Every structure is written in structure tokens, then in C-alpha cells.
Coordinates of C-alpha atoms in Angstrom, one line a residue:
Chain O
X12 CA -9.3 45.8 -48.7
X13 CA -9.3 42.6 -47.1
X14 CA -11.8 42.6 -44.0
X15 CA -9.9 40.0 -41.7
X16 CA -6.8 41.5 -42.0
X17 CA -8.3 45.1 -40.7
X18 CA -10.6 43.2 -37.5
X19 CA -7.4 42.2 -36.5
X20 CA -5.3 45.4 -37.0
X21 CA -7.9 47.2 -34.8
X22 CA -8.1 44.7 -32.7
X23 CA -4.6 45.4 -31.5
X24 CA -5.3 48.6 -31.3
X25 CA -6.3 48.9 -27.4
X26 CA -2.7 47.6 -26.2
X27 CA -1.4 50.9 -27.7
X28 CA -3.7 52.7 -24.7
X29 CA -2.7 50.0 -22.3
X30 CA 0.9 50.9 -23.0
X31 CA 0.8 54.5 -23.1
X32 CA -1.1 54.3 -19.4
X33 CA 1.3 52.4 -18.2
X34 CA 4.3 54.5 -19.4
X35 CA 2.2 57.5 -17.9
X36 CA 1.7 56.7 -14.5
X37 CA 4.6 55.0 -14.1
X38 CA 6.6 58.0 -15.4
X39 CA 4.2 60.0 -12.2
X40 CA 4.5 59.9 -8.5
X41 CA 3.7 57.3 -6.3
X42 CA 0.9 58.9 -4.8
X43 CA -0.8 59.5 -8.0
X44 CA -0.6 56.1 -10.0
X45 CA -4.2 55.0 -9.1
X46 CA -5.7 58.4 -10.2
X47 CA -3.5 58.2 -14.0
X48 CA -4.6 54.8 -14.5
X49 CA -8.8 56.1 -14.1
X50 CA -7.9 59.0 -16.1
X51 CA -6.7 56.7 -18.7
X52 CA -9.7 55.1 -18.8
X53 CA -12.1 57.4 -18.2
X54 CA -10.2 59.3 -21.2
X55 CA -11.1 56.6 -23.5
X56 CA -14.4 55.7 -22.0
X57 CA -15.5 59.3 -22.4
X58 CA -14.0 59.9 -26.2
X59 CA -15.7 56.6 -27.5
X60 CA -19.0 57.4 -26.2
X61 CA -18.6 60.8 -27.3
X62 CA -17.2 59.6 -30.8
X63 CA -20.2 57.6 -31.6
X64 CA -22.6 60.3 -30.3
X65 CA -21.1 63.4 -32.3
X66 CA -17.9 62.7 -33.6
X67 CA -18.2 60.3 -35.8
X68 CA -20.9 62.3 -37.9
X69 CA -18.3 64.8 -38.5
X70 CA -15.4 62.9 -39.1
X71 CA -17.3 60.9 -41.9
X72 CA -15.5 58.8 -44.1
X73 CA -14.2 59.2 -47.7
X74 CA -17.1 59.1 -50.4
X75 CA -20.4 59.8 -47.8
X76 CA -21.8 63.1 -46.9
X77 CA -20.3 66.2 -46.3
X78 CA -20.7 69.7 -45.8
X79 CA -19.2 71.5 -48.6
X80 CA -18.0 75.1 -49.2
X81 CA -17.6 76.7 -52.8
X82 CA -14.7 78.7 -52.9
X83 CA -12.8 80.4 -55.9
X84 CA -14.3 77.7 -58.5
X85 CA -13.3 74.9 -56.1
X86 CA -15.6 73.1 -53.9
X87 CA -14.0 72.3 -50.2
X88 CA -14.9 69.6 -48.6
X89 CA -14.3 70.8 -45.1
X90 CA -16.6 68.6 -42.3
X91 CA -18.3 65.2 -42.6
X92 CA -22.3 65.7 -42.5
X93 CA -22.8 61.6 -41.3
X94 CA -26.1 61.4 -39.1
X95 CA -25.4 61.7 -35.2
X96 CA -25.5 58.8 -32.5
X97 CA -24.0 56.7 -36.0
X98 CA -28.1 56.2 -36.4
X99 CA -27.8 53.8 -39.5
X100 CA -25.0 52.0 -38.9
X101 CA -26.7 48.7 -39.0
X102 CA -28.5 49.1 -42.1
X103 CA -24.8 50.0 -43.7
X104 CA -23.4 47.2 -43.7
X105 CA -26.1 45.9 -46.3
X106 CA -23.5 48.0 -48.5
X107 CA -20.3 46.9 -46.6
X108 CA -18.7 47.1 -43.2
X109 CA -16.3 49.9 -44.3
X110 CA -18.3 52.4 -42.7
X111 CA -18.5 50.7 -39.9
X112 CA -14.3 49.6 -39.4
X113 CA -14.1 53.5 -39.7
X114 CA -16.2 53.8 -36.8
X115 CA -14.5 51.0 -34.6
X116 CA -10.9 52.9 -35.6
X117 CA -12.6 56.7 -35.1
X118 CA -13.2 55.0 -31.6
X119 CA -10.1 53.9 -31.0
X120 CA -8.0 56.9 -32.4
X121 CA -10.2 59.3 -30.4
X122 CA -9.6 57.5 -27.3
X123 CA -5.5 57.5 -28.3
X124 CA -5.5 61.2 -28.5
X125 CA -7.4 62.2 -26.0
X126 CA -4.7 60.0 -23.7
X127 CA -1.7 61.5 -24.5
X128 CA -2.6 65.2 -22.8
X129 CA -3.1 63.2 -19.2
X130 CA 0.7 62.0 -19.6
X131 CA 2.0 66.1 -19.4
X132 CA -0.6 67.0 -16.8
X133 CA 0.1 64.1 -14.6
X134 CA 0.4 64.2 -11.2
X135 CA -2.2 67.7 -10.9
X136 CA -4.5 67.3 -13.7
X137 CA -8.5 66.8 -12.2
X138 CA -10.3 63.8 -13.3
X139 CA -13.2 65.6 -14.2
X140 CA -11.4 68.6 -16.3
X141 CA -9.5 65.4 -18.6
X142 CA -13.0 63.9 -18.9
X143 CA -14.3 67.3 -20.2
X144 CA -11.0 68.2 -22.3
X145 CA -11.3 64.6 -23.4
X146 CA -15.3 64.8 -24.8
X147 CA -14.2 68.3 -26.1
X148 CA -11.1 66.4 -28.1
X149 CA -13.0 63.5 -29.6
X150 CA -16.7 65.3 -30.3
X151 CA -15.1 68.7 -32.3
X152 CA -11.1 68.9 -32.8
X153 CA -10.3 65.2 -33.4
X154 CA -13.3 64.9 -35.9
X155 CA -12.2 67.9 -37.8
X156 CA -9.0 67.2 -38.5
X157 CA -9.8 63.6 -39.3
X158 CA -12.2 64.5 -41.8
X159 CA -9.2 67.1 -43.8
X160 CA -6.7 63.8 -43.4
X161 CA -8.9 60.4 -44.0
X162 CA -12.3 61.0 -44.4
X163 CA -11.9 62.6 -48.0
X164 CA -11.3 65.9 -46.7
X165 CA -9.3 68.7 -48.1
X166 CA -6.6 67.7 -47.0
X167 CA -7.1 64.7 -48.6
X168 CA -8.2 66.3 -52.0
X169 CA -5.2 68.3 -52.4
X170 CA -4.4 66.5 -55.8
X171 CA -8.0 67.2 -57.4
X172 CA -8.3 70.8 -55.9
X173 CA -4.3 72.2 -56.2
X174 CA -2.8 69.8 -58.6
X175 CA -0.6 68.8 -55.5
X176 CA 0.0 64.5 -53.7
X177 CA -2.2 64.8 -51.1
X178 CA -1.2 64.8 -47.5
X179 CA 0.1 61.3 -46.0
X180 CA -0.7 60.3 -42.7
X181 CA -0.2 56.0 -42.7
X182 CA -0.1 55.4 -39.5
X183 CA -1.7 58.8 -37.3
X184 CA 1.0 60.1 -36.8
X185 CA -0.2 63.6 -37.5
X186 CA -4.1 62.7 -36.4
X187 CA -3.5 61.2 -33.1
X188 CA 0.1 61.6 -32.5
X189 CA 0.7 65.2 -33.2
X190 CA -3.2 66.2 -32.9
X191 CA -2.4 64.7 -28.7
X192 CA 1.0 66.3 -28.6
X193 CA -0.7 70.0 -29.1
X194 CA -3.0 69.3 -26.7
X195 CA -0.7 67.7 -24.0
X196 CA 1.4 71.3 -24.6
X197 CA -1.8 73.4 -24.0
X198 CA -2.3 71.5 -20.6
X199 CA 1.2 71.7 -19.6
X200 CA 0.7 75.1 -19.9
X201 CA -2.3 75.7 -18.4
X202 CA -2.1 73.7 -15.5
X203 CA 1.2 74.5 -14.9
X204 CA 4.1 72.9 -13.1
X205 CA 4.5 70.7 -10.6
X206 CA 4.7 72.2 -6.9
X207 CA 8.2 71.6 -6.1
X208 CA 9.5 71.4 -9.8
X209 CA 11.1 74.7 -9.8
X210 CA 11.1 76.4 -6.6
X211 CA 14.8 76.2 -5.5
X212 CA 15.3 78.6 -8.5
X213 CA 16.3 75.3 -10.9
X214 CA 14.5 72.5 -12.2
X215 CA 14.1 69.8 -9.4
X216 CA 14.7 65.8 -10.7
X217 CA 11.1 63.9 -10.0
X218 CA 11.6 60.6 -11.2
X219 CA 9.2 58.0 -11.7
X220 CA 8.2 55.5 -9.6
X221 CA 7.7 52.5 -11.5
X222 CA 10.0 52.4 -14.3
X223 CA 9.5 48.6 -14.5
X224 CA 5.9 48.9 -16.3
X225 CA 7.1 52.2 -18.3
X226 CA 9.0 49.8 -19.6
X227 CA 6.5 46.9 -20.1
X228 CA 4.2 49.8 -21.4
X229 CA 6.2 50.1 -24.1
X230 CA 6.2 46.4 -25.2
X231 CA 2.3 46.6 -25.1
X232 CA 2.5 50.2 -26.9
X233 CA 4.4 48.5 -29.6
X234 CA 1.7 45.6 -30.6
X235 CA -0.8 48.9 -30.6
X236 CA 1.6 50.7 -33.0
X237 CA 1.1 47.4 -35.2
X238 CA -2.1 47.4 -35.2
X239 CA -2.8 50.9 -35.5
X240 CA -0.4 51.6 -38.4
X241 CA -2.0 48.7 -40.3
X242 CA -5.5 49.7 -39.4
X243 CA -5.1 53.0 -40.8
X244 CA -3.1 52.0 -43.7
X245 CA -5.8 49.6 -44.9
X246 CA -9.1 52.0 -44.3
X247 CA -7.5 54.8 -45.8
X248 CA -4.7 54.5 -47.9
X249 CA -5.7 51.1 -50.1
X250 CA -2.5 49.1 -48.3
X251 CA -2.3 45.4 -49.5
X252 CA -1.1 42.4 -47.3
X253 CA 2.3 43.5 -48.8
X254 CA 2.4 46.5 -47.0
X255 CA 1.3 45.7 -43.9
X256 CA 3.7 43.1 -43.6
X257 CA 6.3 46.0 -44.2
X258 CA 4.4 48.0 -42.0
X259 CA 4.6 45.3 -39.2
X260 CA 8.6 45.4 -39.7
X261 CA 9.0 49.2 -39.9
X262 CA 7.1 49.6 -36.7
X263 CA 9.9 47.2 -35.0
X264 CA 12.5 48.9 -36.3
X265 CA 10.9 52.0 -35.4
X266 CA 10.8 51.2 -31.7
X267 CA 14.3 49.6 -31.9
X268 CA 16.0 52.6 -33.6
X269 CA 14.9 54.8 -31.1
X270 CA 15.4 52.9 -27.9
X271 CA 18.8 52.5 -28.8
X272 CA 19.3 56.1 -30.2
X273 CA 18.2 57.2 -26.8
X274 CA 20.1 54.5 -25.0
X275 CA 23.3 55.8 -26.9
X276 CA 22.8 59.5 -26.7
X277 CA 22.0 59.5 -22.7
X278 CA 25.2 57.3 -22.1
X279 CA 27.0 59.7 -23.7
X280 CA 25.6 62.6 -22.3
X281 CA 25.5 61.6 -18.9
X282 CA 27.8 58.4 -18.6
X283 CA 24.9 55.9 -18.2
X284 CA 22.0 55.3 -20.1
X285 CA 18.5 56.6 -19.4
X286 CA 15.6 54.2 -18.6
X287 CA 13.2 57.1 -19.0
X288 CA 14.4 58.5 -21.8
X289 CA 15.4 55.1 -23.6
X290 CA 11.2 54.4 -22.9
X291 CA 11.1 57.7 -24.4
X292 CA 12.9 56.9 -27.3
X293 CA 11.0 53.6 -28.6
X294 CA 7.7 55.7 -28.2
X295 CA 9.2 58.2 -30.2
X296 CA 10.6 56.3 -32.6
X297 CA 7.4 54.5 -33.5
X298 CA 5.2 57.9 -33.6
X299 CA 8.1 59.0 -36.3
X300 CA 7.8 55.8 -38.1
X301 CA 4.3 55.7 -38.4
X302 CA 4.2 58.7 -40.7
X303 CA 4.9 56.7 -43.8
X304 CA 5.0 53.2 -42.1
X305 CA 3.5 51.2 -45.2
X306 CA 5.8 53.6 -47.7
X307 CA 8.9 53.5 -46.5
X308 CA 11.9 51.0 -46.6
X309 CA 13.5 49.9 -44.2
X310 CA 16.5 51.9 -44.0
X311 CA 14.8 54.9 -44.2
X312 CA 12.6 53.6 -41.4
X313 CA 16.0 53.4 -39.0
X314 CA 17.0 56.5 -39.8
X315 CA 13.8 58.5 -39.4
X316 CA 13.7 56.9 -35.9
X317 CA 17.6 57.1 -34.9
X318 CA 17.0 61.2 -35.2
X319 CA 13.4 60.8 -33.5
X320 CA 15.2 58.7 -30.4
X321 CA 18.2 61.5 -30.2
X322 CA 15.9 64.4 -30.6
X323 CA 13.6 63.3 -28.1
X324 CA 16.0 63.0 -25.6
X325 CA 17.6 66.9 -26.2
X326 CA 13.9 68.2 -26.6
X327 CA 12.7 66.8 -23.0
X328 CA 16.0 68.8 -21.1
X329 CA 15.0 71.9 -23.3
X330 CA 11.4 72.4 -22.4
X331 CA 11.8 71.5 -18.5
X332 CA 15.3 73.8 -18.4
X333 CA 14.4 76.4 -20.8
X334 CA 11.2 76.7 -21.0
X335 CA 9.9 75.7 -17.9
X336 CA 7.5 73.3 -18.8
X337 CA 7.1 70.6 -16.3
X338 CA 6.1 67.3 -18.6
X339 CA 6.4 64.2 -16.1
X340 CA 6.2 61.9 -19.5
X341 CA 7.8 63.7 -21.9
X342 CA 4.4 63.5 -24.0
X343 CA 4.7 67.1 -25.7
X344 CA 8.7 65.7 -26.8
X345 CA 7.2 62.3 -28.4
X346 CA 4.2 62.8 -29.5
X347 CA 4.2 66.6 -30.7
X348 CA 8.4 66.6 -31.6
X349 CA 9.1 63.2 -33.2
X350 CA 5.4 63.3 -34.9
X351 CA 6.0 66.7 -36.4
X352 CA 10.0 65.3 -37.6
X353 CA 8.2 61.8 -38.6
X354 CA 5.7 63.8 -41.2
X355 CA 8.1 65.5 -43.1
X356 CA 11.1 63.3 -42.5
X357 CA 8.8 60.8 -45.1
X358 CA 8.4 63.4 -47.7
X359 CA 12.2 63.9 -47.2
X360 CA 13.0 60.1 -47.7
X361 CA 11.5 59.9 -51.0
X362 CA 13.9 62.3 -52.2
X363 CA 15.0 60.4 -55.1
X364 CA 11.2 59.9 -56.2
X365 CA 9.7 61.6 -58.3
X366 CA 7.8 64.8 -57.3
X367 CA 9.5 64.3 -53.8
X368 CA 8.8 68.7 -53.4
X369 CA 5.5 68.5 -53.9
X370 CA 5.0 65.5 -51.3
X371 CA 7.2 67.7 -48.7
X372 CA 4.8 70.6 -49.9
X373 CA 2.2 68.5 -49.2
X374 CA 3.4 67.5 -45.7
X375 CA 3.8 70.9 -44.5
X376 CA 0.7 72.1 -45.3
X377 CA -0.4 69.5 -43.0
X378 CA 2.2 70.7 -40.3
X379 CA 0.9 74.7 -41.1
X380 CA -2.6 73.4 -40.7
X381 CA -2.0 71.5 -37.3
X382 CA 0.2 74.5 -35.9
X383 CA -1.5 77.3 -37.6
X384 CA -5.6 76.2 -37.1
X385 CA -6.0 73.3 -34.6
X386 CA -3.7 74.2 -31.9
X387 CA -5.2 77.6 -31.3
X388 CA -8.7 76.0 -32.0
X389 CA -7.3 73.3 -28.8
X390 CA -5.7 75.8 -26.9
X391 CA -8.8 78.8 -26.6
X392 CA -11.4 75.8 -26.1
X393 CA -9.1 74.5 -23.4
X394 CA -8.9 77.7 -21.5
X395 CA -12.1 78.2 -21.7
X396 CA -13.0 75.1 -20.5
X397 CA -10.6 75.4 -17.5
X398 CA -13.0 78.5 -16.0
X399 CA -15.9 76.3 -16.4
X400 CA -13.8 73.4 -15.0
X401 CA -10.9 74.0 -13.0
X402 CA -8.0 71.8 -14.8
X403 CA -5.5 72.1 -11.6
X404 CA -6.3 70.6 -8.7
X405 CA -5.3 73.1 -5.4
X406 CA -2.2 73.7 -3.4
X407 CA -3.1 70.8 -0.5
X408 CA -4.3 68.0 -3.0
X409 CA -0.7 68.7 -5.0
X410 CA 1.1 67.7 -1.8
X411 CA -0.9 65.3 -0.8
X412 CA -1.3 62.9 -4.4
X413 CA -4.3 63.0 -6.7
X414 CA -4.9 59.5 -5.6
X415 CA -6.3 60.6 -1.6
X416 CA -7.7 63.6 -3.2
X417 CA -10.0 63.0 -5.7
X418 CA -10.0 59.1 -5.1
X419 CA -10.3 58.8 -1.5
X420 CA -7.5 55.9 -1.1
X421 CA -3.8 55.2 -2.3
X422 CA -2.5 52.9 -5.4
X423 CA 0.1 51.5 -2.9
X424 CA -1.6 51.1 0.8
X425 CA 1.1 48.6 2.1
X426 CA 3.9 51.5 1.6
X427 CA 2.1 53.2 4.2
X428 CA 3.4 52.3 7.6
X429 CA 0.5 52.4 10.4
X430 CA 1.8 52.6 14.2
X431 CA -0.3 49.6 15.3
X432 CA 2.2 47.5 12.7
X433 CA 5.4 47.9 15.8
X434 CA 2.9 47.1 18.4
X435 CA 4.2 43.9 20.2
X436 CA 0.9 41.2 19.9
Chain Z
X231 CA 0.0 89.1 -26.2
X232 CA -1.2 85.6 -26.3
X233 CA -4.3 87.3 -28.7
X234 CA -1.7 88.4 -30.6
X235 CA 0.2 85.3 -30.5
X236 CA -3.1 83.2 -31.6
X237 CA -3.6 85.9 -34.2
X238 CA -0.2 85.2 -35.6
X239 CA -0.7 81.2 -35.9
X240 CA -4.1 81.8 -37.8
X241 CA -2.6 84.4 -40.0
X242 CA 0.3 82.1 -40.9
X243 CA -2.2 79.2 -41.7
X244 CA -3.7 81.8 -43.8
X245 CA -1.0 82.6 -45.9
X246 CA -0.2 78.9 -46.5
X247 CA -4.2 78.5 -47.6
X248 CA -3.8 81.3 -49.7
X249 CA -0.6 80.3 -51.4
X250 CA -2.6 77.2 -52.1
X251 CA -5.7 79.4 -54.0
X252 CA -3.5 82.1 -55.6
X253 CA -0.1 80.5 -56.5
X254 CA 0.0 77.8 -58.9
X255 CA 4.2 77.1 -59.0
X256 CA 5.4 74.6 -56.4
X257 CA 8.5 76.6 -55.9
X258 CA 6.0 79.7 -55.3
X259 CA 4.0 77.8 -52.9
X260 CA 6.9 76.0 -51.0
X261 CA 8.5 79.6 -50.5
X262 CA 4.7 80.7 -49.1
X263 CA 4.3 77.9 -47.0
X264 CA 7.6 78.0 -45.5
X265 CA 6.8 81.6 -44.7
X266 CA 3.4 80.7 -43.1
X267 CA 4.9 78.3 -41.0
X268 CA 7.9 81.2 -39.7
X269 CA 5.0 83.1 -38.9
X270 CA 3.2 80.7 -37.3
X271 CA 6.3 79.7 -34.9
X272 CA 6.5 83.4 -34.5
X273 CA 3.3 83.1 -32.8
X274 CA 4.1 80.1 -30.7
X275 CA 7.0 81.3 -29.8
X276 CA 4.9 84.5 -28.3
X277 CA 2.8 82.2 -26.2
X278 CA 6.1 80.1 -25.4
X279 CA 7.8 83.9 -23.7
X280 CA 4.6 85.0 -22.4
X281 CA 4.2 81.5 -20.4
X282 CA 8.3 81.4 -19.2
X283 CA 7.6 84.8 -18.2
X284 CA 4.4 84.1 -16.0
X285 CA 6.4 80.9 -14.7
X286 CA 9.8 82.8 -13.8
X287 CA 7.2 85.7 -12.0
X288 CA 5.5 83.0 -9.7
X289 CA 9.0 81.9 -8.3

């Protein structure tokens, strides 16, 4: 593994939250943009703290200790059993800096996920509940599923333990993308909808109010994606400078294919193209992409993210019209939708390969164990947490913007107009 | 009903781990799987109806 090569991938890294902050609070209201942009941050400050504190003992890494359980003649591997605070981290790297790149990414990744549940409770979601949820995320659920995926987990181990390819996840989009997605659902459903959003008996339009950096978030989001896909590539899957350089063109095409898949479907659909949903589309097509980002060619790539982009944009109408779930960013539609169609779409492109049904076995056990185990495991501790922590702020502060409510002062104080401004001088 | 909902995502993560411990085919455990997922949508589709129902009450 070359070490340059993965400094710079993680350094990247960060512009993928940059972009996804911007895309969420410009997707929100006015009167809430300063509040999403601290959440956004206080999200990531509070899941790298909490990473390195608890986390990243339990997420481990492939090859160092773990808690193991003995089960029908096979030995599980089931939760990394690293020291807490990362005590020992300095004398590690006598042996190597992997352990300590897999920090730096744990950190990173942790912080990703724990952003994308802010983007579907936007707008009522309390700063202090999304610090909480986002400790919870990054200390217990992100850890654990980590582990099972890159940090020589079961998961991981499917080949020595059921003869199977073991479950491929290049470029997080199962372990961040997905992993976020569930949780941006259970918020959505707990905190509810937006006051407003349905009460004339049908879904009310709310647009955003600055779809100018939604759309600059995504240019940053995509230099992320880069780095992210190549970060995780190299640390866990043994990609060479090859790949990444594939990895670095899948992730354009990617974003392109589902831009213009969105573009494309909402002109047809409603006679002009979306900006929201076109923004939509390029996220989506890069969380679909980055399933098999170093594995796949090109082609394939476009295609994978041409259905990501088209879906996206059918899957956002059906959860605010049919199933009533008020999602100001669309997060549940990118992140959980296109990463779910991303993870098996790869095992589905390598039809042709050898041993293609075992890979897509392979993938949806991965999908059974994200829907089956970690979404109830993120949904009971969330609404738990929520009568410990109120998630939804109340009636007045929904009216009035999160931004005079819990911040004390507006994003945007020259759109305010004051009397004294129309006083002669 | 959202216990039972929960109940019905574990239990279909269950039946894909056991297809994994009892099953050595991969047609056998594709079919398994498969059928641990249906019942795990099962279940999310229980907490879906039991949320639009809540939702379409507080209009």
C-alpha cells in the first residue's frame, strides 16, 4: 500500500462533509441555514472525539485484536477489542502507520455518517439531540458494522468461514452511505414532518433557499467522494495506483451519470429540469458508484449511476406523497436508495465473471445484515435517546427557524427589514 | 406493532445467518437469503403503515 497515495486520499476526505453541509442547509429554510451549518459541525466534531475515545477500539482493524465467539466449529469474529482513547497509537507506528491511517479514515467516516441524518431532520432537528444521536452513531453502531465490513470482521471472513467472496464495500457505500441513510429514515420518522408540510390535506412544496451552494456542495462533495473511495480502497481492499486512478474516473462518471439522469428524467416529468433533484442525482450517483468504485469499468460505472440518478428522483416524490415522510434533502433517497441499488448493482455487473452468484450472495447478506440487525439496533437506541433528549424542537421554535431558537440570531440578518431603515435622516 | 415490526427485521436477519451455518448450496442459500430479506421488508414495511397511519391521524 503506498503511504502517500493514502495521506492524500484522506486528506480529501473533509470536502465530502463540506459538500454535503452545504447541500443540506441549502436544501432547508432560510431561517435555519446557520443552525444546519453548526449541526454539521458539531456532528463531526462530536463523532471524531467520540471515535478516538470508544469507537475506534471497537471498530479495530483487520489482523489486531478482537473479541471472538465460537460458534458451530467456526470462530466469529464479531467486535474489535483495540484499547480505548487509541492509547498506543504512537508506539504503533514503530510497526507501521496502518493502524494509524485506519484511525484518521474511522474519523473521517464516522463524522460522514453521522452527517447525513441532520440532512432529513433539517429544519426541526435540536442541536443537542444530533450531538447525542451523533456520539451514539460513531461510539457503538458505526464501529460495529465497520468491524463485520473492514476491520476483518465476519463480514469480511465470509470466504474462510462459508466458503463464500466476502462482502465488498470499496468506497463506503454500505458503511457510511447506507449505515447514514437508516439513520436519516429513523429521524425522519421520529421527529416527524415539517409544520406546514402537510396540513392542507396534501404535501406542501418547501423549496430551498440557496440552491446556488447545493449546487457548489456538490462540486466539493465530489473531490470527497475521490478521496474517500481511494482511501478506503487502499486500507482495505489492497488497491494499487491502477485502481485508484480508475477509481478517480468512476467517481466522475458517477456524479455525471446521475446529474444528467436526473436532469433528463425531471425534464421529462415535469417539462423542466430540477435543480434539486439534478443535485440529488450527482450525490446519488456517486454513493451508487462507490460500491465497487476500484472494480468496475467504466461502462458499468454509467450505468449503475444512470438508474441511481432516475431512481432517486421517483423515490424522493414517493416517500413525501406516499408515505409521508417529510425529507427536506432527500438524504433517506440518496444515501439509503442509491447505496442499497449501488451494493448489489456491483455484484450484478460482474455477471459474466466468474462466481458472479455468490458475490451477489455475498452482497445481500450485507443488505439483510444492514436492514435486518443495524437498523433496528439505530432505530430503538434512537427512540430511546429521544425521551432522554427531546429530538424535535416545539411548536413556536418550528415557526420561528432553528436559527433564533436555539442560536439566538439569524444566518441572513440583512433580509430582515427594521422600521428605523425608512426613517428619513 | 412496531415490536412486531422490529421482531420481523431481526428474525429475517436470522434466517439469512442461519442459511449461512446450515446450508452449504449457493442456490440453497440465495433462496434463504432472499427470503430473509422479504421478511425483513415485511417488517419495515410494518413500521412504514404504522408511521403513515400516526401521520394521516395528526392531520
Amino acid at each position: 500500500m503506498s503511504v502517500n497515495l493514502c495521506l492524500m486520499s484522506l486528506l480529501l476526505i473533509p470536502f465530502a462533509a463540506a459538500g454535503l453541509a452545504l447541500i443540506q442547509q441549502g436544501l432547508g429554510r432560510s431561517r435555519s441555514a446557520a443552525h444546519s451549518m453548526l449541526c454539521s459541525l458539531c456532528a463531526s466534531a462530536t463523532a471524531a472525539i467520540v471515535f478516538v475515545l470508544v469507537g475506534s477500539a471497537w471498530m479495530g482493524f483487520a489482523g489486531g485484536a478482537a473479541h471472538r465467539l465460537h460458534l458451530a466449529g467456526r470462530t466469529i469474529d464479531w467486535l474489535g477489542a483495540e484499547p480505548f482513547f487509541a492509547a498506543g497509537i504512537g508506539s504503533s507506528l514503530l510497526a507501521g502507520p496502518y493502524r494509524a491511517l485506519v484511525l484518521a479514515y474511522g474519523i473521517f467516516a464516522a463524522g460522514l455518517a453521522a452527517l447525513i441524518p441532520i440532512n432529513s431532520g433539517s429544519d426541526r432537528w435540536r442541536l443537542s439531540a444530533v450531538a447525542a444521536a451523533s456520539a451514539l452513531l460513531a461510539a457503538g453502531i458505526f464501529p460495529l458494522f465497520g468491524h463485520w465490513v473492514w476491520g476483518g470482521g465476519w463480514l469480511a471472513q465470509l470466504v474462510p468461514l462459508f466458503g463464500l467472496p466476502g462482502f465488498s464495500d470499496l468506497g463506503g457505500a454500505a458503511g457510511i452511505q447506507v449505515l447514514g441513510g437508516l439513520g436519516a429514515l429513523s429521524v425522519a420518522w421520529i421527529v416527524g414532518p415539517r409544520q406546514g408540510k402537510y396540513s392542507e390535506g396534501v404535501a406542501a412544496a418547501i423549496p430551498g433557499h440557496n440552491i446556488v451552494q447545493v449546487l457548489f456542495g456538490c462540486m466539493l462533495a465530489l473531490i470527497g467522494w475521490i478521496g474517500l473511495e481511494s482511501a478506503t480502497s487502499l486500507l482495505f481492499y489492497g488497491a494499487g495506483v491502477g485502481q485508484i486512478a480508475l477509481t478517480l474516473v468512476n467517481a466522475m462518471l458517477a456524479a455525471s451519470s446521475g446529474c444528467l439522469a436526473a436532469m433528463l428524467t425531471t425534464r421529462l416529468r415535469y417539462r423542466k429540469p430540477d435543480a434539486s433533484l439534478s443535485a440529488n442525482g450527482w450525490i446519488a450517483g456517486l454513493v451508487a458508484g462507490s460500491a465497487g468504485c476500484a472494480r468496475l469499468t467504466c461502462a458499468e460505472t454509467i450505468l449503475i449511476a444512470l438508474v441511481a440518478g432516475t431512481l432517486v428522483t421517483f423515490l424522493v416524490e414517493t416517500l413525501e406523497l406516499r408515505l409521508l415522510i417529510d425529507d427536506p434533502g432527500g438524504a433517506i433517497s440518496v444515501h439509503l436508495g442509491a447505496g442499497l441499488w449501488g451494493m448489489l448493482a456491483c455484484s450484478l455487473f460482474a455477471s459474466g465473471r466468474a462466481g458472479w452468484v455468490a458475490l451477489l450472495l455475498a452482497q445481500l447478506i450485507g443488505a439483510a445484515t444492514l436492514l435486518g440487525a443495524i437498523f433496528p439496533l439505530i432505530h430503538i437506541s434512537h427512540r430511546l435517546l429521544n425521551r432522554l433528549i427531546p429530538f424535535r424542537v416545539d411548536a413556536d421554535g418550528d415557526w420561528q427557524g432553528m436559527d433564533i431558537r436555539e442560536l439566538g440570531a439569524g444566518a441572513y440578518p440583512e433580509f430582515v427589514l427594521h422600521a428605523d431603515e425608512f426613517t428619513p435622516r | 406493532m412496531s415490536l412486531f415490526g422490529y421482531l420481523l427485521m431481526l428474525s429475517g436477519w436470522l434466517l439469512t445467518l442461519a442459511s449461512l451455518f446450515l446450508l452449504a448450496g449457493v442456490g440453497q442459500r440465495l433462496l434463504f437469503v432472499a427470503a430473509g430479506l422479504a421478511v425483513e421488508l415485511l417488517g419495515l414495511g410494518l413500521l412504514t403503515y404504522r408511521y403513515r397511519a400516526l401521520q394521516r391521524e395528526a392531520r
